[in-house]
Coordinates of C-alpha atoms and ligand atoms in Angstrom, one line a residue:
X16 CA -0.1 0.4 0.1
X17 CA 1.1 3.0 -1.0
X18 CA 0.9 7.1 0.4
X19 CA -0.2 9.8 -1.5
X20 CA -0.8 13.2 -0.6
X21 CA -1.6 16.7 -2.7
X22 CA -2.2 20.2 -1.5
X23 CA -3.2 23.1 -3.9
X24 CA -3.9 26.0 -2.1
X25 CA -1.4 29.7 -0.5
X26 CA 0.6 27.9 1.4
X27 CA 4.4 26.4 1.1
X28 CA 3.0 22.9 -0.5
X29 CA 6.3 21.1 0.1
X30 CA 6.5 20.9 3.5
X31 CA 2.8 20.5 3.7
X32 CA 4.0 17.2 1.7
X33 CA 6.5 16.2 3.2
X34 CA 5.3 16.4 6.5
X35 CA 1.6 14.1 5.1
X36 CA 4.7 11.5 4.1
X37 CA 5.5 12.0 7.4
X38 CA 2.4 10.5 8.7
X39 CA 2.7 8.0 6.6
X40 CA 5.8 6.5 6.7
X41 CA 4.3 4.2 10.0
X42 CA 3.0 1.8 7.1
X43 CA 7.0 1.1 5.8
X44 CA 8.2 2.6 2.8
X45 CA 11.1 1.7 0.8
X46 CA 11.3 5.8 -0.9
X47 CA 9.5 8.7 -1.7
X48 CA 9.0 12.0 -3.8
X49 CA 7.7 15.4 -4.2
X50 CA 6.3 17.6 -7.4
X51 CA 5.8 20.7 -7.0
X52 CA 4.8 23.1 -9.4
X53 CA 7.5 26.1 -8.9
X54 CA 5.4 28.4 -11.2
X55 CA 7.4 28.0 -14.3
X56 CA 6.7 24.2 -14.4
X57 CA 6.9 21.2 -12.3
X58 CA 9.6 20.0 -10.2
X59 CA 10.7 16.9 -8.7
X60 CA 12.3 15.6 -5.9
X61 CA 12.9 12.1 -5.0
X62 CA 14.9 9.5 -2.4
X63 CA 15.1 5.9 -2.1
X64 CA 14.8 4.7 1.6
X65 CA 13.0 7.0 4.5
X66 CA 12.2 9.6 4.5
X67 CA 14.7 11.5 5.9
X68 CA 15.9 10.8 2.4
X69 CA 13.6 13.2 0.8
X70 CA 13.7 16.1 3.5
X71 CA 17.7 15.8 3.0
X72 CA 16.8 16.2 -1.0
X73 CA 14.7 18.9 -0.3
X74 CA 16.5 21.1 2.5
X75 CA 19.7 21.1 -0.2
X76 CA 17.6 21.7 -3.3
X77 CA 14.1 23.7 -1.5
X78 CA 11.2 23.5 -4.1
X79 CA 8.8 26.9 -3.9
X80 CA 5.3 26.5 -5.3
X81 CA 2.0 26.4 -3.7
X82 CA 0.1 23.6 -5.8
X83 CA 1.9 19.8 -5.3
X84 CA 1.6 15.7 -4.8
X85 CA 3.8 13.2 -3.3
X86 CA 4.2 9.6 -2.7
X87 CA 6.0 7.2 -0.1
X88 CA 6.3 3.9 -1.9
X89 CA 5.8 0.5 -1.1
X90 CA 6.9 -1.3 -4.4
X91 CA 4.8 -3.6 -6.2
X92 CA 6.4 -3.7 -9.9
X93 CA 9.9 -2.0 -10.1
X94 CA 13.5 -2.1 -6.9
X95 CA 13.0 0.7 -4.6
X96 CA 15.3 2.7 -6.1
X97 CA 15.4 6.6 -6.2
X98 CA 14.3 5.5 -10.7
X99 CA 11.1 3.9 -9.6
X100 CA 10.5 6.7 -6.6
X101 CA 6.9 8.4 -7.7
X102 CA 5.9 10.9 -8.8
X103 CA 6.4 10.1 -12.5
X104 CA 6.7 12.3 -15.5
X105 CA 5.5 12.8 -18.8
X106 CA 8.2 12.7 -21.4
X107 CA 7.0 16.2 -22.3
X108 CA 7.7 17.0 -18.5
X109 CA 4.2 18.8 -18.1
X110 CA 2.4 15.8 -16.2
X111 CA 3.4 14.3 -12.5
X112 CA 1.5 11.2 -11.0
X113 CA 1.9 9.5 -8.1
X114 CA -0.2 6.3 -7.9
X115 CA -0.9 3.4 -5.7
X116 CA -2.0 0.4 -6.7
X117 CA -1.6 -2.1 -10.0
X118 CA -1.8 -1.9 -13.7
X119 CA -2.5 -5.1 -14.7
X120 CA -2.5 -4.6 -18.4
X121 CA 1.1 -1.8 -18.0
X122 CA 2.9 -4.2 -20.2
X123 CA 1.2 -3.5 -23.5
X124 CA -0.2 -0.1 -22.7
X125 CA 4.3 0.5 -22.6
X126 CA 4.8 -1.1 -25.7
X127 CA 1.9 1.4 -27.6
X128 CA 3.1 4.1 -25.7
X129 CA 6.9 3.2 -26.6
X130 CA 6.0 2.4 -30.5
X131 CA 4.3 5.7 -30.5
X132 CA 8.2 7.5 -29.6
X133 CA 7.5 6.9 -26.0
X134 CA 10.7 6.4 -23.6
X135 CA 10.2 4.7 -20.7
X136 CA 12.8 5.6 -18.0
X137 CA 11.7 3.6 -14.9
X138 CA 10.7 -0.5 -15.0
X139 CA 7.3 0.8 -12.7
X140 CA 3.6 0.5 -14.2
X141 CA 2.9 3.9 -13.2
X142 CA 4.7 5.7 -15.5
X143 CA 2.8 4.2 -18.4
X144 CA -0.3 6.4 -17.0
X145 CA 1.8 9.6 -17.3
X146 CA 2.5 9.3 -20.8
X147 CA -1.4 7.9 -21.5
X148 CA -2.3 11.3 -19.8
X149 CA 0.6 13.6 -21.9
X150 CA -0.7 11.5 -25.2
X151 CA -4.6 12.5 -24.8
X152 CA -3.9 16.4 -23.4
X153 CA -6.0 18.9 -25.2
X154 CA -7.6 21.6 -23.1
X155 CA -8.6 19.7 -19.8
X156 CA -6.5 18.0 -17.4
X157 CA -9.3 16.4 -16.1
X158 CA -10.2 15.1 -19.6
X159 CA -7.2 14.2 -20.1
X160 CA -6.5 11.7 -16.8
X161 CA -10.4 9.8 -17.5
X162 CA -9.1 9.8 -21.3
X163 CA -5.9 7.9 -19.7
X164 CA -7.8 5.5 -17.4
X165 CA -10.4 4.5 -19.5
X166 CA -7.2 2.2 -20.9
X167 CA -5.8 1.0 -17.7
X168 CA -6.9 -2.4 -16.0
X169 CA -6.4 -3.1 -12.6
X170 CA -6.4 -0.3 -9.6
X171 CA -5.2 2.7 -9.0
X172 CA -6.0 6.2 -6.2
X173 CA -4.1 8.6 -8.1
X174 CA -3.2 12.5 -7.9
X175 CA -2.0 14.5 -11.0
X176 CA -0.2 18.1 -11.9
X177 CA 0.1 19.2 -14.9
X178 CA 2.5 22.4 -15.7
X179 CA -0.4 23.0 -19.1
X180 CA -3.4 23.4 -15.9
X181 CA -1.3 24.6 -13.3
X182 CA -4.0 25.6 -10.9
X183 CA -5.9 22.2 -10.6
X184 CA -5.0 19.1 -8.7
X185 CA -7.3 16.1 -10.1
X186 CA -7.6 12.9 -7.7
X187 CA -9.5 9.7 -9.5
X188 CA -10.4 6.2 -7.0
X189 CA -10.9 2.5 -8.0
X190 CA -9.8 -0.1 -5.4
X191 CA -7.0 1.6 -3.6
X192 CA -8.2 4.7 -0.9
X193 CA -8.3 7.9 -2.1
X194 CA -10.1 11.0 -0.1
X195 CA -10.3 15.2 -0.2
X196 CA -9.2 17.3 2.4
X197 CA -11.6 20.6 2.9
X198 CA -9.5 23.5 4.3
X199 CA -10.4 27.1 3.8
X200 CA -9.6 28.1 0.4
X201 CA -6.6 25.1 0.7
X202 CA -8.0 21.3 -0.3
X203 CA -6.1 18.0 0.2
X204 CA -5.9 14.6 -1.4
X205 CA -4.7 12.0 0.9
X206 CA -4.7 7.5 0.7
X207 CA -5.2 7.9 4.8
X208 CA -6.8 10.4 6.4
X209 CA -3.9 10.7 9.1
X210 CA -1.6 12.6 6.4
X211 CA -3.9 15.6 6.6
X212 CA -5.8 15.0 9.9
X213 CA -3.2 18.1 11.3
X214 CA -5.0 20.5 8.9
X215 CA -8.6 19.5 8.4
X216 CA -10.4 17.1 9.8
X217 CA -13.7 17.5 7.0
X218 CA -13.1 14.8 4.5
X219 CA -14.7 13.5 1.1
X220 CA -14.0 9.9 0.8
X221 CA -14.3 9.0 -3.0
X222 CA -15.7 6.3 -4.6
X223 CA -14.7 3.4 -7.1
X224 CA -14.6 6.0 -10.3
X225 CA -14.6 9.0 -9.1
X226 CA -12.3 11.7 -10.6
X227 CA -11.9 15.0 -8.4
X228 CA -10.3 18.0 -10.0
X229 CA -9.1 20.5 -7.3
X230 CA -9.3 24.1 -7.2
X231 CA -8.0 27.2 -4.7
X232 CA -12.3 28.1 -5.1
X233 CA -13.8 24.3 -4.3
X234 CA -13.8 20.8 -5.9
X235 CA -16.1 18.8 -8.3
X236 CA -16.1 15.0 -7.9
X237 CA -17.0 13.3 -11.9
X238 CA -17.8 9.9 -12.7
X239 CA -15.9 8.6 -15.7
X240 CA -18.7 10.4 -18.2
X241 CA -17.7 13.4 -16.8
X242 CA -21.7 13.7 -14.9
X243 CA -21.0 15.8 -11.2
X244 CA -21.3 12.8 -8.8
X245 CA -22.2 14.4 -4.9
X246 CA -20.4 13.0 -2.4
X247 CA -21.2 13.6 1.5
X248 CA -18.3 15.3 3.5
X249 CA -17.1 13.2 6.3
X250 CA -16.1 14.6 10.1
X251 CA -13.0 12.6 11.4
X252 CA -13.0 12.1 15.5
X253 CA -10.5 9.9 15.6
X254 CA -7.2 10.3 17.5
X255 CA -3.7 10.2 14.9
X256 CA -2.9 7.1 16.8
X257 CA -6.0 5.0 15.7
X258 CA -5.8 6.3 12.3
X259 CA -2.6 4.5 11.6
X260 CA -3.9 0.9 12.6
X261 CA -7.1 1.8 10.1
X262 CA -9.2 2.4 13.6
X263 CA -7.7 -1.0 15.4
X264 CA -6.3 -1.8 18.6
X265 CA -3.3 -3.1 17.2
X266 CA -1.2 -3.1 13.7
X267 CA -1.6 -7.1 13.9
X268 CA -5.5 -6.9 14.4
X269 CA -5.5 -4.7 11.3
X270 CA -3.0 -7.5 9.3
X271 CA -5.9 -10.5 10.6
X272 CA -8.6 -8.3 9.0
X273 CA -6.9 -7.9 6.1
X274 CA -6.5 -10.9 4.9
X275 CA -9.2 -11.5 3.0
X276 CA -8.1 -8.3 0.8
X277 CA -4.3 -9.8 0.6
X278 CA -5.1 -13.3 -0.3
X279 CA -7.3 -11.5 -3.7
X280 CA -3.6 -9.7 -4.1
X281 CA -2.1 -12.8 -4.2
X282 CA -4.1 -14.1 -6.3
X283 CA -4.9 -10.6 -8.8
X284 CA -4.7 -12.0 -12.3
X285 CA -2.5 -15.3 -11.5
X286 CA -5.5 -17.7 -12.0
X287 CA -6.5 -19.4 -15.3
X288 CA -10.2 -21.0 -14.7
X289 CA -10.5 -22.2 -18.1
X290 CA -7.3 -24.3 -17.8
X291 CA -6.9 -24.8 -14.0
X292 CA -3.8 -23.5 -13.3
X293 CA -1.8 -20.6 -12.9
X294 CA 0.3 -18.5 -14.2
X295 CA 3.1 -16.6 -12.7
X296 CA 5.4 -13.6 -13.7
X297 CA 8.9 -13.2 -13.0
X298 CA 9.7 -16.6 -12.5
X299 CA 12.7 -17.0 -15.1
X300 CA 11.9 -20.2 -15.9
X301 CA 10.3 -21.2 -19.0
X302 CA 7.9 -25.1 -18.6
X303 CA 10.0 -26.7 -19.8
X304 CA 13.7 -25.5 -17.2
X305 CA 11.1 -25.9 -14.4
X306 CA 10.3 -29.7 -16.1
X307 CA 13.6 -30.0 -15.6
X308 CA 13.8 -29.8 -12.5
X309 CA 14.0 -33.8 -10.3
X310 CA 14.0 -32.4 -6.8
X311 CA 12.9 -29.6 -5.0
X312 CA 14.0 -28.2 -1.4
X313 CA 12.3 -25.2 0.5
X314 CA 14.0 -23.1 3.4
X315 CA 12.9 -20.5 5.7
X316 CA 12.9 -19.5 9.0
X317 CA 9.3 -19.3 11.8
X318 CA 5.9 -18.9 10.3
X319 CA 7.5 -19.2 6.8
X320 CA 9.0 -22.4 7.3
X321 CA 5.3 -23.4 8.0
X322 CA 4.6 -22.5 5.5
X323 CA 7.1 -23.8 3.5
X324 CA 6.0 -27.4 5.4
X325 CA 2.9 -26.6 3.8
X326 CA 3.9 -25.8 0.2
X327 CA 6.3 -29.0 0.6
X328 CA 3.5 -31.3 1.2
X329 CA 1.4 -29.6 -1.8
X330 CA 4.1 -30.0 -4.5
X331 CA 4.7 -33.9 -3.3
X332 CA 0.7 -34.6 -3.7
X333 CA 0.0 -32.7 -6.4
X334 CA 3.4 -32.6 -8.8
X335 CA 4.5 -35.5 -7.7
X336 CA 8.0 -34.7 -7.1
X337 CA 10.7 -35.2 -4.5
X338 CA 10.6 -33.0 -1.4
X339 CA 12.7 -31.7 1.4
X340 CA 11.6 -28.6 4.2
X341 CA 14.4 -27.5 5.7
X342 CA 15.4 -24.8 8.5
X343 CA 17.3 -21.9 6.6
X344 CA 19.8 -22.2 10.0
X345 CA 20.1 -25.9 9.5
X346 CA 20.1 -25.9 5.4
X347 CA 23.5 -23.5 5.4
X348 CA 25.9 -26.1 7.4
X349 CA 24.8 -29.2 6.8
X350 CA 26.6 -30.5 3.9
X351 CA 22.8 -30.4 1.8
X352 CA 22.5 -32.9 -1.2
X353 CA 22.0 -30.2 -4.1
X354 CA 22.6 -30.2 -7.9
X355 CA 21.6 -28.5 -10.8
X356 CA 18.6 -30.3 -11.0
X357 CA 16.8 -28.9 -7.3
X358 CA 15.2 -25.8 -7.1
X359 CA 15.8 -24.0 -4.0
X360 CA 12.1 -22.2 -2.8
X361 CA 13.3 -19.2 -0.2
X362 CA 10.4 -18.1 1.9
X363 CA 10.7 -14.4 3.5
X364 CA 8.4 -12.1 4.4
X365 CA 10.7 -9.3 4.6
X366 CA 13.7 -11.1 2.3
X367 CA 16.1 -9.9 4.9
X368 CA 16.4 -12.9 7.2
X369 CA 19.7 -13.6 7.7
X370 CA 19.6 -17.3 8.1
X371 CA 17.7 -17.4 5.1
X372 CA 19.7 -15.7 3.2
X373 CA 23.1 -18.3 3.7
X374 CA 20.9 -20.6 2.9
X375 CA 19.8 -19.5 -0.7
X376 CA 23.3 -18.2 -1.2
X377 CA 24.8 -22.0 0.1
X378 CA 22.1 -23.8 -2.3
X379 CA 22.9 -21.2 -5.5
X380 CA 26.9 -22.4 -4.4
X381 CA 26.5 -25.5 -4.7
X382 CA 24.5 -25.0 -8.4
X383 CA 20.5 -25.5 -7.7
X384 CA 18.7 -22.3 -9.0
X385 CA 17.0 -20.4 -6.6
X386 CA 13.3 -18.8 -6.1
X387 CA 12.6 -16.3 -3.8
X388 CA 8.3 -16.2 -1.9
X389 CA 9.1 -12.8 -1.1
X390 CA 6.7 -9.9 0.0
X391 CA 9.2 -7.4 0.3
X392 CA 10.1 -6.1 -3.4
X393 CA 13.4 -5.5 -3.7
X394 CA 14.4 -7.2 -1.1
X395 CA 17.5 -8.8 -0.9
X396 CA 16.2 -12.3 -1.2
X397 CA 14.4 -11.2 -4.0
X398 CA 17.3 -8.9 -5.8
X399 CA 19.9 -11.7 -5.5
X400 CA 16.7 -14.6 -6.1
X401 CA 17.1 -16.6 -9.5
X402 CA 13.5 -15.7 -10.1
X403 CA 10.3 -15.3 -7.9
X404 CA 6.9 -14.6 -7.4
X405 CA 5.9 -11.7 -5.0
X406 CA 2.3 -12.0 -2.5
X407 CA 1.7 -8.9 -2.9
X408 CA 0.6 -9.0 0.6
X409 CA 1.4 -5.3 1.8
X410 CA 3.7 -3.5 4.5
X411 CA 3.3 -6.4 7.7
X412 CA 4.0 -4.6 10.8
X413 CA 2.8 -6.0 13.3
X414 CA 6.0 -8.9 14.6
X415 CA 4.4 -11.7 14.7
X416 CA 3.1 -13.0 10.6
X417 CA -0.4 -13.5 9.8
X418 CA -1.2 -12.1 6.2
X419 CA 2.4 -13.2 5.4
X420 CA 1.8 -16.3 6.4
X421 CA -2.2 -17.0 3.9
X422 CA 0.1 -15.1 1.1
X423 CA 2.9 -17.5 1.7
X424 CA 0.6 -20.3 1.2
X425 CA -1.4 -18.7 -1.2
X426 CA 1.6 -18.2 -3.9
X427 CA 3.5 -21.7 -2.8
X428 CA -0.1 -23.3 -3.9
X429 CA -0.1 -21.3 -7.1
X430 CA 2.8 -22.7 -7.9
X431 CA 2.8 -26.1 -7.3
X432 CA -0.2 -25.9 -9.9
X433 CA 1.7 -24.5 -12.6
X434 CA 4.2 -26.8 -11.4
X435 CA 1.6 -29.6 -11.0
X436 CA -0.5 -29.3 -14.5
X437 CA 2.7 -29.5 -16.5
X438 CA 3.4 -33.0 -15.1
X439 CA 0.7 -35.2 -13.6
X440 CA -2.6 -33.4 -12.3
X441 CA -5.8 -34.1 -14.2
X442 CA -7.0 -30.2 -15.7
X443 CA -10.6 -31.0 -13.6
X444 CA -8.3 -31.3 -10.3
X445 CA -7.0 -28.1 -11.5
X446 CA -9.9 -26.3 -11.5
X447 CA -11.2 -27.4 -8.4
X448 CA -8.3 -26.2 -7.0
X449 CA -8.8 -22.9 -9.0
X450 CA -12.6 -22.7 -7.5
X451 CA -11.2 -23.2 -4.1
X452 CA -9.4 -20.7 -4.4
X453 CA -11.6 -17.4 -5.6
X454 CA -13.6 -18.9 -1.9
X455 CA -11.1 -18.1 -0.2
X456 CA -11.1 -14.3 0.8
X457 CA -15.3 -15.1 1.7
X458 CA -14.9 -17.6 3.4
X459 CA -11.8 -16.3 5.9
X460 CA -14.3 -13.3 5.9
X461 CA -16.9 -15.3 7.1
X462 CA -14.7 -16.4 9.7
X463 CA -13.2 -12.6 10.5
X464 CA -16.7 -12.0 11.1
X465 CA -17.2 -14.5 14.6
X466 CA -14.1 -13.1 16.2
X467 CA -16.1 -12.7 19.0
X468 CA -16.9 -15.7 19.3
X469 CA -13.0 -16.2 19.4
X470 CA -12.8 -13.7 21.7
X471 CA -14.6 -15.2 24.3
X472 CA -12.7 -18.3 24.2
X473 CA -9.4 -16.6 24.9
X474 CA -11.1 -15.2 28.1
X475 CA -11.8 -18.9 29.3
X476 CA -7.7 -19.4 28.5
X477 CA -6.2 -16.4 29.1
X478 CA -4.0 -17.3 32.4
X479 CA -3.4 -20.9 31.0
X480 CA 0.2 -21.6 31.6
X481 CA 0.7 -24.4 28.5
X482 CA -1.1 -25.0 25.3
X483 CA -0.8 -28.0 22.6
X484 CA -1.6 -27.4 19.5
X485 CA -2.5 -30.5 17.3
X486 CA -2.9 -31.3 13.5
X487 CA -2.6 -33.9 11.0
X488 CA -1.1 -33.7 7.3
X489 CA -1.9 -30.6 5.9
X490 CA -2.8 -29.4 9.5
X491 CA 0.2 -30.3 11.7
X492 CA 1.8 -27.1 9.9
X493 CA -0.6 -25.4 10.7
X494 CA -0.4 -26.5 14.4
X495 CA 3.1 -25.5 14.6
X496 CA 2.5 -22.0 13.4
X497 CA -1.0 -22.0 15.7
X498 CA 1.6 -22.7 18.4
X499 CA 4.1 -20.4 17.5
X500 CA 1.5 -17.2 17.2
X501 CA 0.3 -18.1 20.5
X502 CA 4.3 -18.5 22.2
X503 CA 5.4 -15.3 20.3
X504 CA 2.7 -12.4 21.8
X505 CA 1.0 -14.2 24.3
X506 CA 4.5 -15.4 26.1
X507 CA 2.9 -18.7 27.0
X508 CA 4.7 -21.7 26.2
X509 CA 2.8 -23.7 23.6
X510 CA 3.4 -26.5 21.3
X511 CA 2.4 -28.1 18.1
X512 CA 2.5 -31.9 17.2
X513 CA 1.3 -34.6 14.6
X514 CA -1.4 -35.0 16.4
X515 CA 0.0 -38.8 16.2
X516 CA 3.0 -37.9 18.0
X517 CA 0.5 -37.4 21.8
X518 CA 1.1 -41.2 22.6
X519 CA 4.9 -41.2 22.4
X520 CA 5.6 -38.7 24.9
X521 CA 3.1 -35.4 25.3
X522 CA 0.2 -36.8 26.6
X523 CA 2.0 -36.9 30.0
X524 CA 1.4 -33.7 30.0
X525 CA -2.5 -34.1 29.4
X526 CA -4.2 -32.8 32.6
X527 CA -7.7 -30.7 33.3
X528 CA -5.2 -27.9 33.8
X529 CA -3.1 -28.2 29.9
X530 CA -6.2 -26.9 26.9
X531 CA -5.4 -28.3 23.7
X532 CA -6.5 -27.0 20.6
X533 CA -7.1 -29.8 17.2
X534 CA -7.1 -28.4 14.4
X535 CA -10.3 -31.2 13.3
X536 CA -11.7 -30.1 9.9
X537 CA -13.9 -32.9 8.0
X538 CA -10.3 -33.7 5.6
X539 CA -9.2 -37.6 4.9
X540 CA -7.3 -37.5 8.6
X541 CA -10.4 -36.5 10.3
X542 CA -11.0 -40.4 11.9
X543 CA -7.9 -40.1 12.7
X544 CA -7.4 -37.2 14.7
X545 CA -10.9 -38.0 16.2
X546 CA -9.3 -41.0 18.4
X547 CA -6.2 -38.3 20.1
X548 CA -9.1 -36.1 20.6
X549 CA -10.5 -39.0 23.0
X550 CA -7.0 -40.1 24.1
X551 CA -7.1 -36.4 25.0
X552 CA -10.3 -36.8 26.6
X553 CA -9.8 -39.2 28.3
X554 CA -7.1 -37.5 30.3
X555 CA -9.1 -34.7 31.3
X556 CA -7.6 -31.9 28.7
X557 CA -9.8 -29.6 27.5
X558 CA -10.5 -29.9 24.0
X559 CA -10.5 -27.1 21.4
X560 CA -11.6 -28.3 18.1
X561 CA -11.6 -26.1 14.6
X562 CA -13.5 -27.8 12.8
X563 CA -15.6 -27.5 9.2
X564 CA -19.2 -29.4 9.6
X565 CA -21.1 -30.9 12.8
X566 CA -19.4 -33.9 14.2
X567 CA -21.5 -36.6 15.9
X568 CA -18.1 -38.3 16.4
X569 CA -16.5 -35.3 18.1
X570 CA -19.7 -34.9 20.5
X571 CA -19.1 -35.4 24.2
X572 CA -15.6 -35.3 23.5
X573 CA -15.1 -30.9 23.1
X574 CA -15.5 -28.6 25.2
X575 CA -14.9 -25.7 22.8
X576 CA -15.8 -25.4 19.1
X577 CA -14.9 -23.2 16.4
X578 CA -16.1 -24.2 12.6
X579 CA -14.5 -22.9 9.7
X580 CA -15.8 -23.2 5.9
X581 CA -15.3 -26.8 4.0
X582 CA -13.0 -26.0 1.3
X583 CA -9.9 -28.3 -0.1
X584 CA -7.8 -29.7 2.2
X585 CA -4.8 -28.4 1.6
X586 CA -6.7 -25.0 1.7
X587 CA -7.5 -25.3 5.3
X588 CA -4.1 -24.8 6.7
X589 CA -5.6 -20.9 5.6
X590 CA -8.5 -20.7 6.9
X591 CA -7.5 -23.0 9.8
X592 CA -4.6 -20.3 11.2
X593 CA -7.3 -17.0 10.8
X594 CA -9.0 -19.0 14.7
X595 CA -5.6 -19.5 15.5
X596 CA -4.2 -15.7 15.0
X597 CA -7.1 -14.8 16.7
X598 CA -7.2 -16.7 19.8
X599 CA -3.0 -15.9 20.4
X600 CA -4.1 -12.2 19.7
X601 CA -7.1 -12.0 21.8
X602 CA -5.4 -14.0 24.7
X603 CA -2.1 -11.8 24.3
X604 CA -3.7 -8.4 24.5
X605 CA -6.1 -9.7 27.6
X606 CA -2.7 -10.4 29.1
X607 CA -1.7 -6.7 28.6
X608 CA 1.6 -8.2 26.0
X609 CA 2.7 -5.3 24.0
X610 CA 1.2 -7.1 20.9
X611 CA 3.0 -5.3 17.7
X612 CA 6.4 -5.5 19.6
X613 CA 6.2 -8.6 21.5
X614 CA 9.2 -8.6 23.8
X615 CA 13.0 -10.2 22.7
X616 CA 11.5 -10.0 18.9
X617 CA 12.3 -8.5 15.7
X618 CA 10.0 -8.2 12.7
X619 CA 12.8 -9.2 10.3
X620 CA 16.2 -11.4 11.8
X621 CA 18.8 -9.7 9.7
X622 CA 21.7 -11.5 12.5
X623 CA 22.8 -14.7 12.8
Ligands
AGP492 C1 6.6 -14.6 12.8 O1 5.5 -14.6 13.9 C2 7.6 -14.9 13.4 N1 8.0 -12.7 13.3 C3 8.9 -15.3 13.0 O2 8.6 -16.1 13.5 C4 9.0 -14.6 11.0 O3 8.4 -15.9 11.0 C5 11.0 -15.2 10.8 O4 11.3 -14.6 11.6 C6 11.0 -15.8 9.7 O5 11.1 -14.1 9.0 P1 11.0 -13.7 6.7 O6 9.5 -14.7 7.1 O7 10.8 -12.4 6.9 O8 12.1 -14.4 6.6

């Protein structure tokens, strides 16, 4: 999610724009820039890195003017460099654009513009917009923007200024949030109200398809046919802290609730319904090269290792390729068997985890082909891997990983589907999986709508000293993930085990003080899980079951039940992990933990 700020009025735009960017910085960015009308034309300042870098550039080379736009970038296309930072400018230098979203058809648009002689200087999808507006410009900036946007597929929130219409600021929205701030003889544009709260609490939230035309005397909101639309003015009464978390008490809770959208973003443009497969740009592997691999190693740390375990099961199950899953910290020092027919899949939210980076370098050194499943675009692992797939989950601020996990598993299933359909998987089975993936965001939303049930459960167990999480098959890693979530934010000791492993020791721990969470959807191993529940109940353990349908076999055996929607076995970990994330969150809050920054932990472990 990028940050956008715009200003038109009589004050100095640069200072207001940078102040607004600072308000947006909490969401994690990698580059920033401003464009200001300086009386002769559009002037740009950009910098890779934090806002302070941009401030240094501006103090060295200030721009005076009182119409401007600004942007902090969360890279989706192209590394986080100064060149790729926004604003992007049209070839004739008269139009500047900042953009939040993804232009799915930017490649054909780029080729079309290049054929018309337009020269591109960045790797971004956004630059296409600047040239399209120039190409469409006749006598109205808003009309040129409408014409340009009519050619675009995907999502956008944009702000535009032009030296050909220097007293106007245009904003447009489709799929990415954007609002207008109303001042006295001055107006703002922002992707997030926190950017302008210091100046106004009167805002107009734009709807998808809206195009706003602002000047010093006021604003108009038009639809795609230039018809004027009426939008209500809202008064913002949140405080800044609340706003930065989108009204949620913690970033972790916000990120748990973002999952329907972030899973959608991970799949966006990648599912092929008719052929029952997936298309993944960026692998840098032809289908023939993909088929050459005779073994796969997945390596990662922490939560990413849990998603690797699930991905490994998927790959053997569907693609029928021998697969190993390795802790990165172990792999890097072992003497692993790796050949030039090994594909090493490296999973990392941050793309900076030292052990994972070292494991990838070791695999490369031994001749393996490496592929990154990464969230942070342009991160070290993303840049050093031979190719990969970004999960597009947006900045994950909470130290406990939630939306990145569900997007990692989704991305691994997309890759597995692609490889499996090249190998042995039938179109029918492939289409079944595509269908299950399409249903996923709504199913996650269904679970989130019942978060209060989990909060009540947390109230029951907030004082527990130990927890056991048990699952089988695809949900053994889910058990591990549920246990990690709880221990890392509530500091309660929790362990995850394969449910059958109980008999080999852990069952000695069971008594009436031990809550045991069973991940027990109605999958191929459900009956086996029932017998493990009976073993726990026989020893007076407290049983919490995550189920997917009414289960007569569990009657009288479980103390608490939370139901998740039915889906394919290999998709259940994504659904089952959501109540476990919420359980950990609510228990931690009730215990007064610092949920977003738990003790002893860092968001990215860049040391050994
Ligand atoms: C997960 O909740 C933890 N914060 C931690 O285990 C994390 O998954 C691990 O450090 C790996 O981080 P990465 O995905 O950024 O490589």
